[in-house]
Tab-separated table of C-alpha atoms and ligand atoms in Angstrom:
chain	number	residue	atom	x	y	z
A	172	UNK	CA	12.367	30.444	-6.524
A	173	UNK	CA	9.236	28.719	-7.833
A	174	UNK	CA	5.882	29.925	-6.483
A	175	UNK	CA	2.830	27.671	-6.467
A	176	UNK	CA	-0.434	27.101	-4.632
A	177	UNK	CA	0.297	23.414	-3.940
A	178	UNK	CA	3.667	21.682	-3.711
A	179	UNK	CA	3.826	17.891	-3.467
A	180	UNK	CA	7.009	16.383	-1.984
A	181	UNK	CA	7.492	12.914	-3.517
A	182	UNK	CA	6.307	11.476	-6.826
A	183	UNK	CA	5.539	7.902	-5.700
A	184	UNK	CA	1.927	6.608	-5.720
A	185	UNK	CA	0.696	9.065	-3.038
A	186	UNK	CA	2.263	12.141	-4.644
A	187	UNK	CA	1.280	11.115	-8.167
A	188	UNK	CA	-2.349	10.499	-7.148
A	189	UNK	CA	-2.496	13.925	-5.490
A	190	UNK	CA	-1.064	15.639	-8.580
A	191	UNK	CA	-3.308	13.751	-11.026
A	192	UNK	CA	-6.410	14.539	-8.952
A	193	UNK	CA	-5.399	18.220	-8.748
A	194	UNK	CA	-5.132	18.203	-12.536
A	195	UNK	CA	-8.726	16.939	-12.700
A	196	UNK	CA	-9.716	19.832	-10.435
A	197	UNK	CA	-7.862	22.343	-12.676
A	198	UNK	CA	-5.421	23.240	-9.901
A	199	UNK	CA	-1.797	23.595	-11.050
A	200	UNK	CA	0.858	22.088	-8.778
A	201	UNK	CA	4.580	21.495	-8.381
A	202	UNK	CA	5.859	17.956	-7.679
A	203	UNK	CA	9.425	17.436	-6.420
A	204	UNK	CA	11.183	14.082	-6.111
A	205	UNK	CA	14.751	13.435	-5.068
A	206	UNK	CA	14.974	10.499	-7.483
A	207	UNK	CA	15.098	10.459	-11.259
A	208	UNK	CA	12.506	8.093	-12.730
A	209	UNK	CA	12.399	5.257	-13.558
A	210	UNK	CA	13.580	4.442	-10.027
A	211	UNK	CA	13.203	1.268	-7.956
A	212	UNK	CA	11.282	1.062	-4.670
A	213	UNK	CA	11.651	-1.993	-2.450
A	214	UNK	CA	8.182	-3.495	-2.391
A	215	UNK	CA	6.232	-6.707	-3.023
A	216	UNK	CA	4.975	-5.108	-6.252
A	217	UNK	CA	1.412	-6.346	-5.586
A	218	UNK	CA	-1.271	-3.993	-6.908
A	219	UNK	CA	-4.569	-5.111	-5.394
A	220	UNK	CA	-7.937	-4.275	-6.949
A	221	UNK	CA	-7.966	-1.101	-4.877
A	222	UNK	CA	-5.223	0.406	-7.061
A	223	UNK	CA	-7.232	0.204	-10.264
A	224	UNK	CA	-10.366	1.393	-8.429
A	225	UNK	CA	-8.475	4.455	-7.131
A	226	UNK	CA	-6.978	5.329	-10.517
A	227	UNK	CA	-10.366	4.931	-12.211
A	228	UNK	CA	-11.863	7.323	-9.677
A	229	UNK	CA	-9.230	9.944	-10.501
A	230	UNK	CA	-9.653	9.477	-14.253
A	231	UNK	CA	-11.033	6.386	-15.991
A	232	UNK	CA	-8.598	6.820	-18.885
A	233	UNK	CA	-5.611	6.360	-16.495
A	234	UNK	CA	-7.120	3.064	-15.321
A	235	UNK	CA	-7.644	2.033	-18.944
A	236	UNK	CA	-4.029	2.831	-19.791
A	237	UNK	CA	-2.843	0.798	-16.772
A	238	UNK	CA	-4.903	-2.148	-18.037
A	239	UNK	CA	-3.085	-1.899	-21.381
A	240	UNK	CA	0.339	-1.345	-19.759
A	241	UNK	CA	2.428	-4.370	-20.764
A	242	UNK	CA	4.973	-4.638	-17.911
A	243	UNK	CA	2.638	-6.361	-15.451
A	244	UNK	CA	1.074	-9.720	-14.634
A	245	UNK	CA	-2.683	-9.969	-14.089
A	246	UNK	CA	-3.762	-11.130	-10.643
A	247	UNK	CA	-7.243	-12.298	-9.675
A	248	UNK	CA	-6.671	-12.472	-5.936
A	249	UNK	CA	-4.687	-13.496	-2.863
A	250	UNK	CA	-3.976	-16.918	-1.393
A	251	UNK	CA	-3.563	-16.906	2.382
A	252	UNK	CA	-1.757	-19.935	3.748
A	253	UNK	CA	-2.229	-20.593	7.483
A	254	UNK	CA	0.435	-22.051	9.799
A	255	UNK	CA	-1.474	-25.352	9.452
A	256	UNK	CA	-0.851	-25.009	5.679
A	257	UNK	CA	-4.586	-24.795	4.999
A	258	UNK	CA	-4.972	-22.231	2.277
A	259	UNK	CA	-7.704	-19.775	1.474
A	260	UNK	CA	-8.176	-18.020	-1.858
A	261	UNK	CA	-9.647	-14.517	-1.664
A	262	UNK	CA	-10.558	-13.058	-5.046
A	263	UNK	CA	-10.184	-9.346	-5.716
A	264	UNK	CA	-13.691	-9.421	-7.197
A	265	UNK	CA	-16.394	-10.986	-5.038
A	266	UNK	CA	-17.980	-12.685	-8.096
A	267	UNK	CA	-14.722	-14.255	-9.368
A	268	UNK	CA	-14.912	-17.792	-10.743
A	269	UNK	CA	-11.727	-19.382	-12.089
A	270	UNK	CA	-13.602	-21.140	-14.896
A	271	UNK	CA	-15.892	-18.348	-16.030
A	272	UNK	CA	-13.606	-15.363	-15.419
A	273	UNK	CA	-13.294	-13.027	-18.350
A	274	UNK	CA	-11.946	-9.589	-19.146
A	275	UNK	CA	-9.274	-7.814	-17.200
A	276	UNK	CA	-8.237	-8.951	-13.724
A	277	UNK	CA	-8.760	-6.398	-10.969
A	278	UNK	CA	-5.247	-6.725	-9.582
A	279	UNK	CA	-1.730	-6.831	-10.966
A	280	UNK	CA	1.831	-7.521	-9.994
A	281	UNK	CA	4.099	-4.906	-11.512
A	282	UNK	CA	7.669	-4.020	-10.579
A	283	UNK	CA	7.666	-0.631	-8.925
A	284	UNK	CA	10.367	0.578	-11.268
A	285	UNK	CA	7.715	0.197	-13.993
A	286	UNK	CA	4.506	1.088	-12.110
A	287	UNK	CA	5.853	4.293	-10.544
A	288	UNK	CA	7.282	5.318	-13.904
A	289	UNK	CA	3.837	4.704	-15.447
A	290	UNK	CA	2.431	7.227	-12.936
A	291	UNK	CA	5.232	9.698	-13.704
A	292	UNK	CA	4.446	9.402	-17.428
A	293	UNK	CA	0.792	10.122	-16.565
A	294	UNK	CA	1.898	13.268	-14.727
A	295	UNK	CA	3.988	14.349	-17.717
A	296	UNK	CA	0.845	14.312	-19.877
A	297	UNK	CA	-0.693	17.034	-17.674
A	298	UNK	CA	0.019	20.673	-18.480
A	299	UNK	CA	-0.830	21.744	-14.924
A	300	UNK	CA	1.780	19.507	-13.254
A	301	UNK	CA	5.335	20.846	-13.003
A	302	UNK	CA	7.575	17.893	-12.109
A	303	UNK	CA	11.116	18.322	-10.778
A	304	UNK	CA	13.184	15.135	-10.575
A	305	UNK	CA	16.542	14.696	-8.858
A	306	UNK	CA	15.732	17.464	-6.328
A	307	UNK	CA	15.470	16.628	-2.630
A	308	UNK	CA	13.414	18.828	-0.327
A	309	UNK	CA	15.456	18.895	2.867
A	310	UNK	CA	14.388	22.142	4.505
A	311	UNK	CA	10.916	23.508	5.166
A	312	UNK	CA	9.948	26.619	7.032
A	313	UNK	CA	6.432	27.789	7.783
A	314	UNK	CA	5.946	31.488	6.987
A	315	UNK	CA	2.841	33.643	7.381
A	316	UNK	CA	1.791	33.111	3.734
A	317	UNK	CA	2.996	29.563	3.064
A	318	UNK	CA	5.811	27.039	3.285
A	319	UNK	CA	9.281	27.751	1.963
A	320	UNK	CA	10.738	24.427	0.832
A	321	UNK	CA	14.313	24.015	-0.322
A	322	UNK	CA	17.192	21.664	-1.004
A	323	UNK	CA	19.965	21.337	1.604
A	324	UNK	CA	22.213	23.873	-0.150
A	325	UNK	CA	19.322	26.209	-0.987
A	326	UNK	CA	19.977	26.035	-4.750
A	327	UNK	CA	16.400	24.802	-5.346
A	328	UNK	CA	13.407	26.340	-3.586
A	329	UNK	CA	9.633	26.418	-3.808
A	330	UNK	CA	7.150	28.685	-2.039
A	331	UNK	CA	3.726	27.061	-1.650
A	332	UNK	CA	0.481	27.994	0.078
A	333	UNK	CA	-0.030	24.315	0.869
A	334	UNK	CA	2.243	21.247	1.065
A	335	UNK	CA	1.245	17.656	0.366
A	336	UNK	CA	3.856	15.450	2.006
A	337	UNK	CA	4.271	12.222	0.022
A	338	UNK	CA	7.904	11.360	0.577
A	339	UNK	CA	7.462	7.883	1.972
A	340	UNK	CA	8.397	5.844	5.018
A	341	UNK	CA	11.502	7.845	5.915
A	342	UNK	CA	9.869	11.274	5.694
A	343	UNK	CA	11.713	13.768	7.897
A	344	UNK	CA	8.702	16.106	7.643
A	345	UNK	CA	6.587	13.388	9.315
A	346	UNK	CA	9.048	13.173	12.217
A	347	UNK	CA	10.082	16.768	12.625
A	348	UNK	CA	6.922	18.718	11.844
A	349	UNK	CA	4.061	16.252	12.297
A	350	UNK	CA	5.845	14.721	15.298
A	351	UNK	CA	5.033	11.146	14.285
A	352	UNK	CA	7.785	8.714	15.163
A	353	UNK	CA	8.449	5.089	14.374
A	354	UNK	CA	6.946	2.745	16.988
A	355	UNK	CA	8.162	-0.861	16.569
A	356	UNK	CA	4.706	-2.284	17.366
A	357	UNK	CA	3.195	-0.197	14.530
A	358	UNK	CA	5.944	-0.727	11.971
A	359	UNK	CA	7.131	-3.679	9.889
A	360	UNK	CA	10.502	-4.587	8.479
A	361	UNK	CA	10.386	-6.094	4.996
A	362	UNK	CA	12.877	-7.597	2.567
A	363	UNK	CA	12.410	-8.672	-1.007
A	364	UNK	CA	14.314	-10.353	-3.846
A	365	UNK	CA	13.455	-11.317	-7.419
A	366	UNK	CA	13.575	-15.012	-8.330
A	367	UNK	CA	13.249	-16.887	-11.606
A	368	UNK	CA	11.976	-20.443	-11.944
A	369	UNK	CA	9.723	-20.782	-8.842
A	370	UNK	CA	7.198	-23.567	-9.517
A	371	UNK	CA	3.565	-23.960	-8.444
A	372	UNK	CA	2.552	-20.362	-9.186
A	373	UNK	CA	-1.183	-19.782	-9.610
A	374	UNK	CA	-2.372	-19.796	-13.241
A	375	UNK	CA	-4.674	-16.890	-12.276
A	376	UNK	CA	-1.790	-14.857	-10.865
A	377	UNK	CA	-2.973	-15.093	-7.235
A	378	UNK	CA	-0.383	-13.545	-4.948
A	379	UNK	CA	0.592	-15.796	-2.007
A	380	UNK	CA	0.938	-14.835	1.666
A	381	UNK	CA	2.326	-17.725	3.740
A	382	UNK	CA	1.874	-17.239	7.472
A	383	UNK	CA	4.607	-19.679	8.456
A	384	UNK	CA	4.806	-20.609	12.124
A	385	UNK	CA	8.375	-19.308	12.472
A	386	UNK	CA	7.416	-15.884	11.091
A	387	UNK	CA	4.131	-15.135	12.893
A	388	UNK	CA	2.609	-12.557	13.000
A	389	UNK	CA	4.566	-11.866	9.797
A	390	UNK	CA	4.608	-13.786	6.559
A	391	UNK	CA	6.594	-15.019	3.586
A	392	UNK	CA	5.270	-13.969	0.174
A	393	UNK	CA	5.532	-15.043	-3.445
A	394	UNK	CA	4.051	-12.701	-6.068
A	395	UNK	CA	4.158	-13.856	-9.709
A	396	UNK	CA	5.639	-11.382	-12.203
A	397	UNK	CA	5.863	-11.403	-16.007
A	398	UNK	CA	8.611	-13.447	-17.744
A	399	UNK	CA	8.617	-16.275	-15.204
A	400	UNK	CA	9.927	-14.045	-12.413
A	401	UNK	CA	8.512	-13.749	-8.901
A	402	UNK	CA	8.862	-11.171	-6.152
A	403	UNK	CA	9.694	-13.095	-2.959
A	404	UNK	CA	9.991	-11.611	0.501
A	405	UNK	CA	9.309	-11.531	4.208
A	406	UNK	CA	7.571	-8.911	6.331
A	407	UNK	CA	7.470	-8.955	10.154
A	408	UNK	CA	6.577	-6.490	12.910
A	409	UNK	CA	9.678	-4.529	13.916
A	410	UNK	CA	8.954	-5.163	17.620
A	411	UNK	CA	9.118	-8.924	16.940
A	412	UNK	CA	12.297	-8.574	14.841
A	413	UNK	CA	13.947	-6.711	17.712
A	414	UNK	CA	12.696	-9.051	20.426
A	415	UNK	CA	13.745	-12.213	18.602
A	416	UNK	CA	16.895	-10.578	17.132
A	417	UNK	CA	15.851	-11.823	13.687
A	418	UNK	CA	18.029	-11.608	10.603
A	419	UNK	CA	15.407	-11.401	7.854
A	420	UNK	CA	17.822	-12.069	5.015
A	421	UNK	CA	18.956	-15.287	6.683
A	422	UNK	CA	15.342	-16.240	7.434
A	423	UNK	CA	14.340	-15.827	3.792
A	424	UNK	CA	17.153	-18.107	2.700
A	425	UNK	CA	16.303	-20.619	5.439
A	426	UNK	CA	12.617	-20.787	4.427
A	427	UNK	CA	13.599	-21.388	0.804
A	428	UNK	CA	16.175	-24.032	1.712
A	429	UNK	CA	14.415	-25.878	4.545
A	430	UNK	CA	10.628	-25.407	4.505
A	431	UNK	CA	9.117	-28.668	3.260
A	432	UNK	CA	6.819	-26.978	0.713
A	433	UNK	CA	9.122	-24.145	-0.368
A	434	UNK	CA	12.260	-26.170	-0.872
A	435	UNK	CA	10.454	-28.161	-3.581
A	436	UNK	CA	9.035	-25.034	-5.240
A	437	UNK	CA	12.431	-23.278	-5.227
A	438	UNK	CA	14.414	-26.384	-6.248
A	439	UNK	CA	15.366	-24.964	-9.647
A	440	UNK	CA	14.842	-21.293	-8.837
A	441	UNK	CA	17.612	-18.708	-9.054
A	442	UNK	CA	17.777	-15.344	-7.354
A	443	UNK	CA	18.176	-12.566	-9.933
A	444	UNK	CA	18.536	-9.523	-7.670
A	445	UNK	CA	20.008	-8.459	-4.373
A	446	UNK	CA	17.961	-9.151	-1.217
A	447	UNK	CA	17.015	-5.662	0.003
A	448	UNK	CA	14.975	-4.260	2.890
A	449	UNK	CA	12.794	-1.240	3.689
A	450	UNK	CA	10.307	-0.178	6.371
A	451	UNK	CA	6.505	-0.386	6.352
A	452	UNK	CA	4.764	2.293	8.510
A	453	UNK	CA	1.495	0.674	9.551
A	454	UNK	CA	-1.943	2.194	9.968
A	455	UNK	CA	-2.653	0.178	13.123
A	456	UNK	CA	-3.047	3.405	15.111
A	457	UNK	CA	-4.895	6.618	14.300
A	458	UNK	CA	-2.634	9.642	13.974
A	459	UNK	CA	-2.939	13.372	13.308
A	460	UNK	CA	-2.181	13.609	9.594
A	461	UNK	CA	-2.384	17.333	8.963
A	462	UNK	CA	-1.565	20.721	10.432
A	463	UNK	CA	-1.152	24.338	9.380
A	464	UNK	CA	-0.672	24.270	5.590
A	465	UNK	CA	0.273	20.566	5.300
A	466	UNK	CA	-1.193	17.110	4.818
A	467	UNK	CA	0.640	13.779	5.110
A	468	UNK	CA	-0.192	11.086	2.552
A	469	UNK	CA	0.754	7.441	1.846
A	470	UNK	CA	3.643	6.005	3.848
A	471	UNK	CA	4.489	9.455	5.222
A	472	UNK	CA	1.046	9.216	6.905
A	473	UNK	CA	1.487	5.632	8.200
A	474	UNK	CA	-1.338	4.118	6.188
A	475	UNK	CA	-0.092	0.616	5.292
A	476	UNK	CA	-2.556	-2.211	5.935
A	477	UNK	CA	-1.214	-3.963	9.069
A	478	UNK	CA	-2.382	-7.440	8.013
A	479	UNK	CA	-1.523	-7.604	4.306
A	480	UNK	CA	1.244	-4.988	4.051
A	481	UNK	CA	-0.619	-3.327	1.200
A	482	UNK	CA	0.194	0.374	1.001
A	483	UNK	CA	-0.032	1.411	-2.643
A	484	UNK	CA	-3.841	1.507	-2.766
A	485	UNK	CA	-4.010	3.512	0.468
A	486	UNK	CA	-1.300	5.859	-0.824
A	487	UNK	CA	-3.398	6.532	-3.938
A	488	UNK	CA	-6.578	7.060	-1.908
A	489	UNK	CA	-4.931	9.439	0.560
A	490	UNK	CA	-3.253	11.401	-2.263
A	491	UNK	CA	-6.595	11.842	-3.960
A	492	UNK	CA	-8.293	12.978	-0.748
A	493	UNK	CA	-5.440	15.464	-0.107
A	494	UNK	CA	-6.032	16.980	-3.556
A	495	UNK	CA	-9.751	17.340	-2.829
A	496	UNK	CA	-8.981	18.985	0.508
A	497	UNK	CA	-6.513	21.333	-1.230
A	498	UNK	CA	-9.319	22.485	-3.519
A	499	UNK	CA	-11.534	23.248	-0.497
A	500	UNK	CA	-8.715	25.159	1.265
A	501	UNK	CA	-7.854	27.224	-1.813
A	502	UNK	CA	-11.509	28.082	-2.359
A	503	UNK	CA	-11.918	29.238	1.241
A	504	UNK	CA	-8.399	30.737	1.303
A	505	UNK	CA	-7.985	29.029	4.664
A	506	UNK	CA	-5.077	26.627	5.317
A	507	UNK	CA	-5.303	26.392	9.098
A	508	UNK	CA	-4.922	23.149	11.015
A	509	UNK	CA	-8.571	23.427	12.059
A	510	UNK	CA	-9.750	23.394	8.429
A	511	UNK	CA	-7.219	20.765	7.416
A	512	UNK	CA	-8.633	18.372	10.012
A	513	UNK	CA	-11.359	17.536	7.486
A	514	UNK	CA	-8.594	15.696	5.584
A	515	UNK	CA	-7.866	13.398	8.550
A	516	UNK	CA	-11.573	12.752	9.025
A	517	UNK	CA	-12.058	11.818	5.373
A	518	UNK	CA	-8.984	9.552	5.248
A	519	UNK	CA	-10.096	7.643	8.328
A	520	UNK	CA	-13.761	7.629	7.248
A	521	UNK	CA	-12.749	5.825	4.079
A	522	UNK	CA	-9.739	3.747	5.155
A	523	UNK	CA	-10.427	3.475	8.906
A	524	UNK	CA	-12.834	0.508	8.979
A	525	UNK	CA	-10.523	-1.783	7.050
A	526	UNK	CA	-7.414	-0.564	8.887
A	527	UNK	CA	-9.168	-1.461	12.139
A	528	UNK	CA	-10.268	-4.865	10.820
A	529	UNK	CA	-6.737	-5.575	9.566
A	530	UNK	CA	-5.259	-4.540	12.912
A	531	UNK	CA	-7.496	-7.139	14.570
A	532	UNK	CA	-6.473	-9.777	12.018
A	533	UNK	CA	-2.800	-8.941	12.517
A	534	UNK	CA	-3.155	-9.400	16.308
A	535	UNK	CA	-5.049	-12.615	15.763
A	536	UNK	CA	-2.213	-13.893	13.542
A	537	UNK	CA	-0.081	-13.832	16.706
A	538	UNK	CA	-2.070	-16.779	17.983
A	539	UNK	CA	-1.394	-19.818	15.807
A	540	UNK	CA	-4.435	-21.773	17.009
A	541	UNK	CA	-6.879	-18.881	16.511
A	542	UNK	CA	-5.413	-18.042	13.140
A	543	UNK	CA	-5.746	-21.631	11.903
A	544	UNK	CA	-9.334	-21.622	13.199
A	545	UNK	CA	-10.189	-18.375	11.390
A	546	UNK	CA	-8.763	-19.677	8.129
A	547	UNK	CA	-10.762	-22.911	8.417
A	548	UNK	CA	-13.911	-20.875	9.194
A	549	UNK	CA	-13.321	-18.546	6.264
A	550	UNK	CA	-12.763	-21.498	3.930
A	551	UNK	CA	-16.355	-22.540	4.706
A	552	UNK	CA	-17.928	-19.094	5.035
A	553	UNK	CA	-18.857	-17.224	1.864
A	554	UNK	CA	-19.779	-14.003	3.705
A	555	UNK	CA	-16.416	-13.806	5.412
A	556	UNK	CA	-14.587	-14.444	2.127
A	557	UNK	CA	-16.626	-11.725	0.431
A	558	UNK	CA	-15.810	-9.319	3.248
A	559	UNK	CA	-12.105	-9.966	2.697
A	560	UNK	CA	-12.570	-9.477	-1.073
A	561	UNK	CA	-14.051	-6.062	-0.391
A	562	UNK	CA	-10.943	-5.071	1.548
A	563	UNK	CA	-8.902	-5.447	-1.626
A	564	UNK	CA	-11.356	-4.111	-4.145
A	565	UNK	CA	-14.416	-2.162	-3.209
A	566	UNK	CA	-12.918	-0.049	-0.406
A	567	UNK	CA	-16.379	0.902	0.811
A	568	UNK	CA	-16.275	-1.773	3.435
A	569	UNK	CA	-18.128	0.586	5.758
A	570	UNK	CA	-21.369	-0.016	3.892
A	571	UNK	CA	-21.095	-3.765	4.337
A	572	UNK	CA	-20.122	-3.525	7.988
A	573	UNK	CA	-23.032	-1.160	8.652
A	574	UNK	CA	-25.650	-3.641	7.430
A	575	UNK	CA	-27.097	-5.798	10.237
A	576	UNK	CA	-28.081	-8.363	7.581
A	577	UNK	CA	-24.395	-8.911	6.854
A	578	UNK	CA	-23.753	-10.233	10.394
A	579	UNK	CA	-26.875	-12.371	10.341
A	580	UNK	CA	-25.820	-13.963	7.051
A	581	UNK	CA	-22.296	-14.448	8.339
A	582	UNK	CA	-23.499	-16.305	11.421
A	583	UNK	CA	-25.987	-18.409	9.454
A	584	UNK	CA	-23.276	-19.271	6.951
A	585	UNK	CA	-20.864	-20.827	9.436
B	204	LIG	C1	9.273	-4.872	1.573
B	204	LIG	C2	7.967	-4.151	1.233
B	204	LIG	C3	6.968	-4.824	0.525
B	204	LIG	C4	5.779	-4.149	0.188
B	204	LIG	N1	4.847	-4.795	-0.595
B	204	LIG	C5	3.747	-4.136	-0.993
B	204	LIG	C6	2.833	-4.729	-1.921
B	204	LIG	O1	3.069	-5.824	-2.449
B	204	LIG	N2	1.715	-4.049	-2.243
B	204	LIG	C7	1.449	-2.823	-1.730
B	204	LIG	O2	0.387	-2.263	-2.042
B	204	LIG	N3	2.306	-2.212	-0.890
B	204	LIG	C8	3.459	-2.826	-0.530
B	204	LIG	N4	4.371	-2.191	0.274
B	204	LIG	C9	4.081	-0.808	0.706
B	204	LIG	C10	4.343	0.184	-0.429
B	204	LIG	O3	5.648	0.008	-0.941
B	204	LIG	C11	4.159	1.622	0.073
B	204	LIG	O4	2.988	1.689	0.828
B	204	LIG	C12	4.077	2.625	-1.074
B	204	LIG	O5	5.276	2.694	-1.783
B	204	LIG	C13	3.717	4.025	-0.510
B	204	LIG	O6	3.749	4.982	-1.542
B	204	LIG	P1	4.203	6.486	-1.214
B	204	LIG	O7	3.970	7.251	-2.464
B	204	LIG	O8	3.591	6.929	0.045
B	204	LIG	O9	5.772	6.409	-0.915
B	204	LIG	P2	6.987	5.947	-1.840
B	204	LIG	O10	6.548	4.969	-2.832
B	204	LIG	O11	8.081	5.549	-0.904
B	204	LIG	O12	7.420	7.268	-2.618
B	204	LIG	C14	8.030	8.336	-1.946
B	204	LIG	C15	8.782	9.192	-2.954
B	204	LIG	O13	9.314	10.324	-2.266
B	204	LIG	C16	10.621	10.589	-2.718
B	204	LIG	N5	11.336	11.319	-1.657
B	204	LIG	C17	11.752	10.830	-0.463
B	204	LIG	N6	12.339	11.804	0.257
B	204	LIG	C18	12.293	12.916	-0.500
B	204	LIG	C19	12.732	14.252	-0.309
B	204	LIG	N7	13.359	14.629	0.826
B	204	LIG	N8	12.533	15.149	-1.297
B	204	LIG	C20	11.916	14.794	-2.446
B	204	LIG	N9	11.474	13.527	-2.672
B	204	LIG	C21	11.651	12.616	-1.720
B	204	LIG	C22	11.196	9.226	-3.044
B	204	LIG	O14	12.255	9.307	-3.987
B	204	LIG	C23	9.976	8.490	-3.593
B	204	LIG	O15	9.890	8.578	-4.993
B	204	LIG	C24	5.579	-2.817	0.612
B	204	LIG	C25	6.591	-2.146	1.322
B	204	LIG	C26	7.784	-2.801	1.615
B	204	LIG	C27	8.865	-2.052	2.333
């Protein structure tokens, strides 16, 4: 049996961020993942500016290495396309200008098989991180001095004072111990496939979210990848999928074959992967994310942005906050739920304002007329566009929303 102060279940973005931040705090940890890396994860592969910001905050040299990492396409922002087909470009950096842009873009599109392996390689550089791959944690029992975690047959086990749960959307710990269950109105279904030869991609690598009338409040996406490939997919609220009995795979093929704009752009495109699906646990509702000796992070904590579907940045942020909370608990030698609550407060202090804003935008996207109106307004309103930029980049949206001058400028700018 391995004994450690902190055990992290899952080595995806949330788990990796927690481990890398613990390393910065000189706290050794054990990370266990059931997969052997490099492994795929069904995703849009879009890394918004928030991802680089989070990695830089853990350790600037990790951010620098990501910037030099070859298996990615630079992305300067997001294009939102309304049901009316009006489109709005939101840059990841508020001062972006297509003609004068220079340096490294704030966002990237990078296949998860490559990005997650990049994070695993970062963990392997750290002497304080003990990584076990190909080991599933299936059993967990709370004892007086820590959690006993083990594989189903008991051949692998870890005893830890504290557990950081980072095992994704299907986390059994989230259901069984944290008592958080999938609610179709706070959960999305998503499918993705890789295509080659899609035309009309942005020269600045903008990712595209198309809010097509037939998919509202969900969307169809195209994210440009290196080597002329693109990640293409659909994401829709699970409650809507159930109500309308939607077959997402069929819908993706129908959009590509029949939508007036898409059928031209996909005329010579070929699909180069299977069309596969996975769930997106949304942060459209506040939940209790911690308890005696544990903290939930990333998808296991339901932190995906309900409007954009972005979860990697929030996974990194929550992992980092969990590491900081671990340091406080170890120092005080107190791992009680009451102390751990500071983790929930910090996660929602930092991510809460934009999760709430995105929840409003997601509900608004249900109403075609209102959504078209908002897009038209934002196309004319610099303040509103900058606010949306901040959601993808600066994270500290709270500061902007707290300034009365921001609202005055927004109204005057209509
Ligand atoms: C279709 C789709 C499209 C998306 N598009 C985007 C996008 O473009 N941009 C974006 O930012 N986000 C996107 N997301 C969300 C994003 O994929 C997640 O938010 C992100 O992967 C969360 O990271 P995580 O570390 O919490 O979990 P994961 O990345 O799921 O990692 C969890 C890890 O835990 C391991 N694990 C699971 N169970 C166990 C166990 N019992 N024992 C040990 N290990 C275990 C897994 O092997 C895995 O490595 C998308 C999601 C979907 C489904």
